[in-house]
């Protein structure tokens, strides 16, 4: 039931782009994305509701393919501050009970 | 609004002892969640409350774990007869139903069982 994230780790140079994927074997109500920096609490990035809508702000956006039960997080023109571990959380109903993937570690170097 | 507060931040205990963690959610949030996180893994769902009602408890959670949310405000998570496998970061999060669905996490309580 835990969503599968890929890749497990990414190393980028500042300004490069990255895509992080999240897939589930179950029908989803929504997908959430969080970023966690070392020693800190996870911080909400965005939520994607079923319907395939793409959401985002600034240079971080995401999409949700309801048919495939897959979501992708797009990081464009990466900044040093993007470094951290990205988790997708999947939701089966509107309870906001999230099942998190094992995370994708992103390191952005100067 | 001071965010979600958890204490203690760190707890070291001997195997077999009982421990209790407290979570104070954002004041107007009616939903409260407990997650457990081990190194290199995503947060693992334990249980959640809507107001004072405990709506779901993970099947992975043994009977040694119990959580309460009296009066729908703060919550406590108690672990009885701790085992070394209980060592983890225990995260609390809160949210407001009907809103965006964003979970606001506390900084966690780290448990080390010797």
Tab-separated table of C-alpha atoms in Angstrom, chain B residues 3-79:
chain	number	residue	atom	x	y	z
B	3	UNK	CA	2.686	25.808	15.350
B	4	UNK	CA	2.560	22.197	16.506
B	5	UNK	CA	4.491	21.632	19.701
B	6	UNK	CA	5.848	18.304	20.896
B	7	UNK	CA	7.604	17.295	24.071
B	8	UNK	CA	9.863	15.977	25.196
B	9	UNK	CA	12.051	16.496	22.150
B	10	UNK	CA	14.326	13.665	23.204
B	11	UNK	CA	13.756	10.679	25.439
B	12	UNK	CA	16.232	7.979	26.345
B	13	UNK	CA	14.817	5.048	28.237
B	14	UNK	CA	15.644	1.502	29.160
B	15	UNK	CA	13.896	-1.408	27.578
B	16	UNK	CA	10.731	-2.292	29.437
B	17	UNK	CA	9.992	1.211	30.682
B	18	UNK	CA	6.903	3.213	29.726
B	19	UNK	CA	7.153	6.535	27.914
B	20	UNK	CA	4.629	9.229	27.102
B	21	UNK	CA	4.816	11.944	24.472
B	22	UNK	CA	2.658	15.005	24.282
B	23	UNK	CA	1.498	16.953	21.247
B	24	UNK	CA	-0.133	20.372	21.249
B	25	UNK	CA	-1.656	21.025	17.824
B	26	UNK	CA	-2.413	24.346	16.230
B	27	UNK	CA	-5.307	25.605	18.299
B	28	UNK	CA	-8.109	25.617	15.723
B	29	UNK	CA	-7.139	22.322	14.081
B	30	UNK	CA	-9.612	19.518	14.684
B	31	UNK	CA	-7.548	16.698	13.212
B	32	UNK	CA	-4.457	15.317	14.859
B	33	UNK	CA	-2.128	12.590	13.595
B	34	UNK	CA	0.702	10.532	14.999
B	35	UNK	CA	3.433	9.218	12.729
B	36	UNK	CA	6.630	7.338	13.393
B	37	UNK	CA	9.764	7.869	11.345
B	38	UNK	CA	12.951	5.857	11.318
B	39	UNK	CA	16.194	6.838	9.638
B	40	UNK	CA	15.959	6.912	5.878
B	41	UNK	CA	12.243	6.172	5.800
B	42	UNK	CA	9.106	8.181	5.292
B	43	UNK	CA	6.720	8.865	8.153
B	44	UNK	CA	4.669	5.788	9.044
B	45	UNK	CA	1.035	6.350	10.013
B	46	UNK	CA	0.122	5.334	13.563
B	47	UNK	CA	-3.237	6.873	14.378
B	48	UNK	CA	-5.415	9.936	13.958
B	49	UNK	CA	-8.133	11.845	15.743
B	50	UNK	CA	-10.933	14.095	14.698
B	51	UNK	CA	-11.654	16.216	17.728
B	52	UNK	CA	-11.542	13.750	20.641
B	53	UNK	CA	-12.516	10.682	18.610
B	54	UNK	CA	-9.796	8.283	17.560
B	55	UNK	CA	-10.892	7.381	14.046
B	56	UNK	CA	-8.209	4.969	12.983
B	57	UNK	CA	-5.298	3.076	14.396
B	58	UNK	CA	-2.724	1.358	12.255
B	59	UNK	CA	-2.877	-2.431	12.293
B	60	UNK	CA	0.887	-2.325	12.579
B	61	UNK	CA	0.557	-0.750	15.975
B	62	UNK	CA	0.840	-3.183	18.823
B	63	UNK	CA	-1.315	-3.077	21.935
B	64	UNK	CA	1.606	-1.489	23.758
B	65	UNK	CA	0.811	1.780	21.994
B	66	UNK	CA	-2.089	3.932	23.046
B	67	UNK	CA	-3.077	7.458	22.183
B	68	UNK	CA	-5.602	9.844	23.632
B	69	UNK	CA	-6.909	13.268	22.826
B	70	UNK	CA	-9.066	14.354	25.748
B	71	UNK	CA	-11.355	17.287	25.011
B	72	UNK	CA	-10.083	17.430	21.463
B	73	UNK	CA	-7.092	19.559	22.301
B	74	UNK	CA	-3.653	18.144	23.097
B	75	UNK	CA	-2.843	14.486	22.556
B	76	UNK	CA	-0.638	11.948	24.296
B	77	UNK	CA	1.021	8.870	22.873
B	78	UNK	CA	2.046	6.251	25.401
B	79	UNK	CA	4.307	3.316	24.716
